[in-house]
Amino acid sequence: MADVKSDIEIARAAKKKPIVEIGAKLGIPSEHLIPYGHDKAKIDAAFIAAQQDRKNGRLILVTAINPTPAGEGKTTTTVGLGDGLNRIGRQAITCIREASLGPCFGVKGGATGGGYAQVVPMEDMNLHFTGDFHAITSAHNLLSALIDNHIYWGNEQNIDVRRIAWRRVMDMNDRALRHIVGSLGGVANGYPRETGFDITVASEVMAILCLSVDLKDLEKRLGNIIIGYRRDKSPVFARDIKADGAMTVLLKDAMQPNLVQTLENNPAFVHGGPFANIAHGCNSVVATTTALKLADYVVTEAGFGADLGAEKFFDIKCRKAGLKPDVAVIVATVRAMKMNGGVKKDDLGRENIEAVNKGCANLGRHVQNVKKFGVPVVVAINHFTSDTDAEIQAVKDYVATLGAEAVLCKHWAEGSAGIEELAHKVVELAESGHAQFSPLYPDDMPLFEKIDTIAREIYHASEITADKSVRDQLHAWEAQGYGHLPVCMAKTQYSFSTDPNLRGAPSGHVVPVREVRLSAGAGFVVVITGEIMTMPGLPRSPSSERIRLNEQGHIEGLF
Amino acid sequence: MADVKSDIEIARAAKKKPIVEIGAKLGIPSEHLIPYGHDKAKIDAAFIAAQQDRKNGRLILVTAINPTPAGEGKTTTTVGLGDGLNRIGRQAITCIREASLGPCFGVKGGATGGGYAQVVPMEDMNLHFTGDFHAITSAHNLLSALIDNHIYWGNEQNIDVRRIAWRRVMDMNDRALRHIVGSLGGVANGYPRETGFDITVASEVMAILCLSVDLKDLEKRLGNIIIGYRRDKSPVFARDIKADGAMTVLLKDAMQPNLVQTLENNPAFVHGGPFANIAHGCNSVVATTTALKLADYVVTEAGFGADLGAEKFFDIKCRKAGLKPDVAVIVATVRAMKMNGGVKKDDLGRENIEAVNKGCANLGRHVQNVKKFGVPVVVAINHFTSDTDAEIQAVKDYVATLGAEAVLCKHWAEGSAGIEELAHKVVELAESGHAQFSPLYPDDMPLFEKIDTIAREIYHASEITADKSVRDQLHAWEAQGYGHLPVCMAKTQYSFSTDPNLRGAPSGHVVPVREVRLSAGAGFVVVITGEIMTMPGLPRSPSSERIRLNEQGHIEGLF
């Protein structure tokens, strides 16, 4: 193990090709690539618009079991599978989310894969990248400023200042901003009121950018944002205070997908990154649909485990964008199976077939859930050096009993050579034409029933509870014409239940709906079933203390 | 006048050259240009470091009379003169400041010149540009978050939470954030305290970035920021909470100057943009010193009128960076002379020689002041179509009495062809070798005497007043080793006095020093003589209401 290189060492040793060469592989002329340095580029909107009549490639979703502290390697597998497909002769593009800046200064950086399955340049991607998140921050906060300015100058729209729903955002982990009183200091500064900041990835603007098909759609959705309510409870929209045009201008460049490359010089689109709890947790629709026009295979991922990520990918992103996924890959690890089987983190190094077998229940539930969407499933066992052959075989045997296959993948250590088998299996499933994708529930189902359907079918809950106020709110939105929207579940990612400590495959639990929120611009109803943190804090010894430039000008401590 | 094109029409019709061609003119190989699109690039730090042994070109400062609502056209003249020098065969680079995003959504955009003397791409430059200001916002707010986080986890440094000097910033005009109470909401969110936001250009990080010579210097200065004080009044520095390394990493790319082009395809460096009141108001030292290595002539500007802008350029930027300006151009207009002579804005269209003569006193004072720094002066009369020959002659005659020359400039209407005479005059003065630059006061003068010197010599005040607490504070800083710093005057830009309504050349007035602040990282003591607004608000009908993308995808309303 002594000669194992760190992710950053591997990334720095990468032989990157000029980004115009990567674009050329996809048939993108250099004048349609907007460079950001020599290794990043945006694909311009005109080129994207011109591809609309082309045939789509196959869409592969990479999802996972419920995350455990053992780590599953979902992004690593997404990147590895993209490289694997290219290796076996399929033109493939990997589509993943952009990293949020704030958390890099807290505990961890790195949302760009790992080992020999990474996307580069990793430093840039964990810092400002191409400025998309900064643009989202600006657009969000322009709307915030316009709201208080509107009230300051006479409140022509009669916004009830107690019922302003729009907060501010910052791409920073800053708990001091969670809850503030603003507009203090006298007459020149406005009307004091309670408000606060969320982290930028939690902004509805982020969700909107990721679901919009073009700038026109973006502007319409931004205009549809509900910023608050009047005393008669009627909603006030962003367009009512004429914010949509300027917000769109701020987001014009951010709407264009970013092209980078894997360590093996294959194309990757890295674009957008909405929260996976109060939003849908997938990269942008523009990136995915553009990739489908340019490649035989598009490999993308969804946030958290399949109970949240895949469900939202299918029921929100695919439904809204008309996407038809061909295969779903569920990532699991032997270590995570053992944790689900009751083993503590410190004991993961010891072989424990019994725990593996027990923990497989979690994986099994996800396999069966994903099949409900009509999408063929294959399990990827992301290999760790401590895994024993018997443990791996136990997972394979278990998955076989579900009528599916589990494939051992060594892309972390070996790059695309280690994931050829999975690539072949994915191609076999995709080209079999077995996929018959359909969302879990129809558009016209009442909102509460949609929640109920997800809770029963996906979480295996026995019932959902909600106060009358919650039910009344859902009915009110249905009356206002929002009943056709999908629901976006905000639940702990660690369990099928709302109790993060309940691993495995619990059933018969109760899902309490604490609060519902309408993201009218993004186009979904957020259903909150627990404590949802939308502005993280920093730990006692934040990683920022160790981040600096060394004598060679390299960044230390970011990863 | 019907066929006069707007600035944005002229800018859109520009025949831009690829930025690599502009770089090639300066001898910058394309691999040392970091492209941001096809028309913007950063010059990489390695290339800059390699030029240090080259001879410097000549440095020309463009400054102005006190600004009036009539408009003087200082940036327009800076850009025009750069083009004019290139036209007459001198390799010249224009160095100006970056535009702040926030104000573009309030009243005005456009800090990129005007008419046929503009820098392009103007839309980008008024929006996110190359992300420098976003990086500064992030670095500033990371430090803010680390301060509250330090207190949250036990306040090991014993920061007196009543004496935290570091606020937060946002690049937005948002009066609601001027004064807030943060950390509300209970134990998980920290210790409630009063704080607020400034606009990003007012951040000390901005001033630091603009005064640093390289990344090492930047990190040292960031570490020197005073974030607050302990109960014993000893300062707590950013380095005490280990913020300097991560802030430097966030600013790594922002430190590299941006290369763009004028309408005439001449090179322009647009980099940094500190406030001209609480900071020094000049583009970055890195941009200016790099430009001096690459060109025969470097034309740069300073904020506000010469009483603030030129004084700070000389006493702060030139002193600290070892720059030796060769010529100063003072921009004036006939209209502004009339306003200084007592004419109202609506009456500016009528010839009024008497008012011109009277208003010239303001110009004369600036000419004499600038000469005190040992720099030869020429006056540029920025031509307006309403100017009469007699009015222009009156200005010229007046300036001649001061032993200087005033040159009529028509660059706004004619581009470089309209400013040839000024270019020749500047070359004549620069190559005469008459410049003997020296700052107004020596480093070792006591701080209060420095303020007194500026007030008497530049403002022609009869005395300065200050409470004992202010004087004590200055003495305390001298005792702590900050006595050698220059002072940075925050005074109204509209008058030599502290009364914005006192036009012309008042003398014998009193300058009250209300407050002093130590920018220990930037390296100056800020002296506040009036109401200084560090977070602007938006007007009743902000320009954002009219900003949008039109059917052609062009931005409307931004300018």
PDB file of N, CA and C in Angstrom, chain A residues 205-238:
ATOM      1  N   VAL A 205     -32.683  28.940  -7.693  1.00  0.00           N
ATOM      2  CA  VAL A 205     -32.079  29.333  -8.974  1.00  0.00           C
ATOM      3  C   VAL A 205     -31.200  28.192  -9.513  1.00  0.00           C
ATOM      4  N   MET A 206     -30.499  27.515  -8.619  1.00  0.00           N
ATOM      5  CA  MET A 206     -29.685  26.363  -9.023  1.00  0.00           C
ATOM      6  C   MET A 206     -30.572  25.269  -9.622  1.00  0.00           C
ATOM      7  N   ALA A 207     -31.669  24.958  -8.927  1.00  0.00           N
ATOM      8  CA  ALA A 207     -32.569  23.912  -9.424  1.00  0.00           C
ATOM      9  C   ALA A 207     -33.163  24.317 -10.769  1.00  0.00           C
ATOM     10  N   ILE A 208     -33.500  25.595 -10.903  1.00  0.00           N
ATOM     11  CA  ILE A 208     -34.077  26.096 -12.151  1.00  0.00           C
ATOM     12  C   ILE A 208     -33.074  25.978 -13.293  1.00  0.00           C
ATOM     13  N   LEU A 209     -31.855  26.426 -13.042  1.00  0.00           N
ATOM     14  CA  LEU A 209     -30.833  26.355 -14.088  1.00  0.00           C
ATOM     15  C   LEU A 209     -30.657  24.917 -14.553  1.00  0.00           C
ATOM     16  N   CYS A 210     -30.746  23.983 -13.604  1.00  0.00           N
ATOM     17  CA  CYS A 210     -30.493  22.584 -13.935  1.00  0.00           C
ATOM     18  C   CYS A 210     -31.676  21.911 -14.623  1.00  0.00           C
ATOM     19  N   LEU A 211     -32.852  22.521 -14.576  1.00  0.00           N
ATOM     20  CA  LEU A 211     -34.018  21.916 -15.220  1.00  0.00           C
ATOM     21  C   LEU A 211     -34.447  22.657 -16.482  1.00  0.00           C
ATOM     22  N   SER A 212     -33.858  23.813 -16.744  1.00  0.00           N
ATOM     23  CA  SER A 212     -34.274  24.608 -17.903  1.00  0.00           C
ATOM     24  C   SER A 212     -33.672  24.046 -19.183  1.00  0.00           C
ATOM     25  N   VAL A 213     -34.435  24.120 -20.275  1.00  0.00           N
ATOM     26  CA  VAL A 213     -33.927  23.576 -21.531  1.00  0.00           C
ATOM     27  C   VAL A 213     -33.183  24.631 -22.351  1.00  0.00           C
ATOM     28  N   ASP A 214     -33.513  25.902 -22.147  1.00  0.00           N
ATOM     29  CA  ASP A 214     -32.780  26.960 -22.835  1.00  0.00           C
ATOM     30  C   ASP A 214     -33.006  28.283 -22.091  1.00  0.00           C
ATOM     31  N   LEU A 215     -32.454  29.377 -22.630  1.00  0.00           N
ATOM     32  CA  LEU A 215     -32.523  30.656 -21.915  1.00  0.00           C
ATOM     33  C   LEU A 215     -33.961  31.175 -21.801  1.00  0.00           C
ATOM     34  N   LYS A 216     -34.773  30.874 -22.789  1.00  0.00           N
ATOM     35  CA  LYS A 216     -36.164  31.317 -22.741  1.00  0.00           C
ATOM     36  C   LYS A 216     -36.900  30.609 -21.600  1.00  0.00           C
ATOM     37  N   ASP A 217     -36.692  29.319 -21.548  1.00  0.00           N
ATOM     38  CA  ASP A 217     -37.290  28.518 -20.481  1.00  0.00           C
ATOM     39  C   ASP A 217     -36.766  28.995 -19.118  1.00  0.00           C
ATOM     40  N   LEU A 218     -35.465  29.269 -19.079  1.00  0.00           N
ATOM     41  CA  LEU A 218     -34.854  29.770 -17.839  1.00  0.00           C
ATOM     42  C   LEU A 218     -35.538  31.048 -17.370  1.00  0.00           C
ATOM     43  N   GLU A 219     -35.716  31.983 -18.284  1.00  0.00           N
ATOM     44  CA  GLU A 219     -36.323  33.266 -17.909  1.00  0.00           C
ATOM     45  C   GLU A 219     -37.754  33.070 -17.405  1.00  0.00           C
ATOM     46  N   LYS A 220     -38.482  32.185 -18.069  1.00  0.00           N
ATOM     47  CA  LYS A 220     -39.864  31.938 -17.666  1.00  0.00           C
ATOM     48  C   LYS A 220     -39.907  31.345 -16.247  1.00  0.00           C
ATOM     49  N   ARG A 221     -39.039  30.380 -16.016  1.00  0.00           N
ATOM     50  CA  ARG A 221     -39.012  29.743 -14.702  1.00  0.00           C
ATOM     51  C   ARG A 221     -38.567  30.720 -13.607  1.00  0.00           C
ATOM     52  N   LEU A 222     -37.582  31.553 -13.924  1.00  0.00           N
ATOM     53  CA  LEU A 222     -37.136  32.546 -12.933  1.00  0.00           C
ATOM     54  C   LEU A 222     -38.294  33.486 -12.597  1.00  0.00           C
ATOM     55  N   GLY A 223     -39.045  33.871 -13.615  1.00  0.00           N
ATOM     56  CA  GLY A 223     -40.202  34.731 -13.381  1.00  0.00           C
ATOM     57  C   GLY A 223     -41.254  34.069 -12.502  1.00  0.00           C
ATOM     58  N   ASN A 224     -41.313  32.735 -12.572  1.00  0.00           N
ATOM     59  CA  ASN A 224     -42.313  31.981 -11.800  1.00  0.00           C
ATOM     60  C   ASN A 224     -41.949  31.765 -10.336  1.00  0.00           C
ATOM     61  N   ILE A 225     -40.759  32.148  -9.949  1.00  0.00           N
ATOM     62  CA  ILE A 225     -40.354  31.977  -8.555  1.00  0.00           C
ATOM     63  C   ILE A 225     -41.325  32.739  -7.648  1.00  0.00           C
ATOM     64  N   ILE A 226     -41.770  32.091  -6.606  1.00  0.00           N
ATOM     65  CA  ILE A 226     -42.623  32.754  -5.621  1.00  0.00           C
ATOM     66  C   ILE A 226     -41.714  33.378  -4.565  1.00  0.00           C
ATOM     67  N   ILE A 227     -41.744  34.691  -4.485  1.00  0.00           N
ATOM     68  CA  ILE A 227     -40.845  35.364  -3.544  1.00  0.00           C
ATOM     69  C   ILE A 227     -41.513  35.580  -2.192  1.00  0.00           C
ATOM     70  N   GLY A 228     -42.833  35.494  -2.157  1.00  0.00           N
ATOM     71  CA  GLY A 228     -43.554  35.685  -0.908  1.00  0.00           C
ATOM     72  C   GLY A 228     -45.043  35.768  -1.197  1.00  0.00           C
ATOM     73  N   TYR A 229     -45.769  36.216  -0.181  1.00  0.00           N
ATOM     74  CA  TYR A 229     -47.228  36.235  -0.304  1.00  0.00           C
ATOM     75  C   TYR A 229     -47.769  37.576   0.162  1.00  0.00           C
ATOM     76  N   ARG A 230     -48.916  37.941  -0.382  1.00  0.00           N
ATOM     77  CA  ARG A 230     -49.624  39.141   0.088  1.00  0.00           C
ATOM     78  C   ARG A 230     -50.466  38.767   1.300  1.00  0.00           C
ATOM     79  N   ARG A 231     -51.080  39.767   1.907  1.00  0.00           N
ATOM     80  CA  ARG A 231     -51.909  39.466   3.084  1.00  0.00           C
ATOM     81  C   ARG A 231     -53.074  38.548   2.731  1.00  0.00           C
ATOM     82  N   ASP A 232     -53.529  38.604   1.471  1.00  0.00           N
ATOM     83  CA  ASP A 232     -54.615  37.700   1.059  1.00  0.00           C
ATOM     84  C   ASP A 232     -54.087  36.324   0.656  1.00  0.00           C
ATOM     85  N   LYS A 233     -52.812  36.061   0.947  1.00  0.00           N
ATOM     86  CA  LYS A 233     -52.135  34.781   0.666  1.00  0.00           C
ATOM     87  C   LYS A 233     -51.847  34.547  -0.813  1.00  0.00           C
ATOM     88  N   SER A 234     -52.181  35.483  -1.654  1.00  0.00           N
ATOM     89  CA  SER A 234     -51.858  35.294  -3.070  1.00  0.00           C
ATOM     90  C   SER A 234     -50.351  35.415  -3.250  1.00  0.00           C
ATOM     91  N   PRO A 235     -49.766  34.597  -4.130  1.00  0.00           N
ATOM     92  CA  PRO A 235     -48.305  34.629  -4.291  1.00  0.00           C
ATOM     93  C   PRO A 235     -47.823  35.846  -5.069  1.00  0.00           C
ATOM     94  N   VAL A 236     -46.650  36.308  -4.693  1.00  0.00           N
ATOM     95  CA  VAL A 236     -45.968  37.353  -5.446  1.00  0.00           C
ATOM     96  C   VAL A 236     -44.795  36.678  -6.159  1.00  0.00           C
ATOM     97  N   PHE A 237     -44.716  36.906  -7.461  1.00  0.00           N
ATOM     98  CA  PHE A 237     -43.704  36.239  -8.269  1.00  0.00           C
ATOM     99  C   PHE A 237     -42.520  37.159  -8.544  1.00  0.00           C
ATOM    100  N   ALA A 238     -41.400  36.542  -8.889  1.00  0.00           N
ATOM    101  CA  ALA A 238     -40.214  37.326  -9.245  1.00  0.00           C
ATOM    102  C   ALA A 238     -40.523  38.263 -10.408  1.00  0.00           C
TER     103      ALA A 238
END
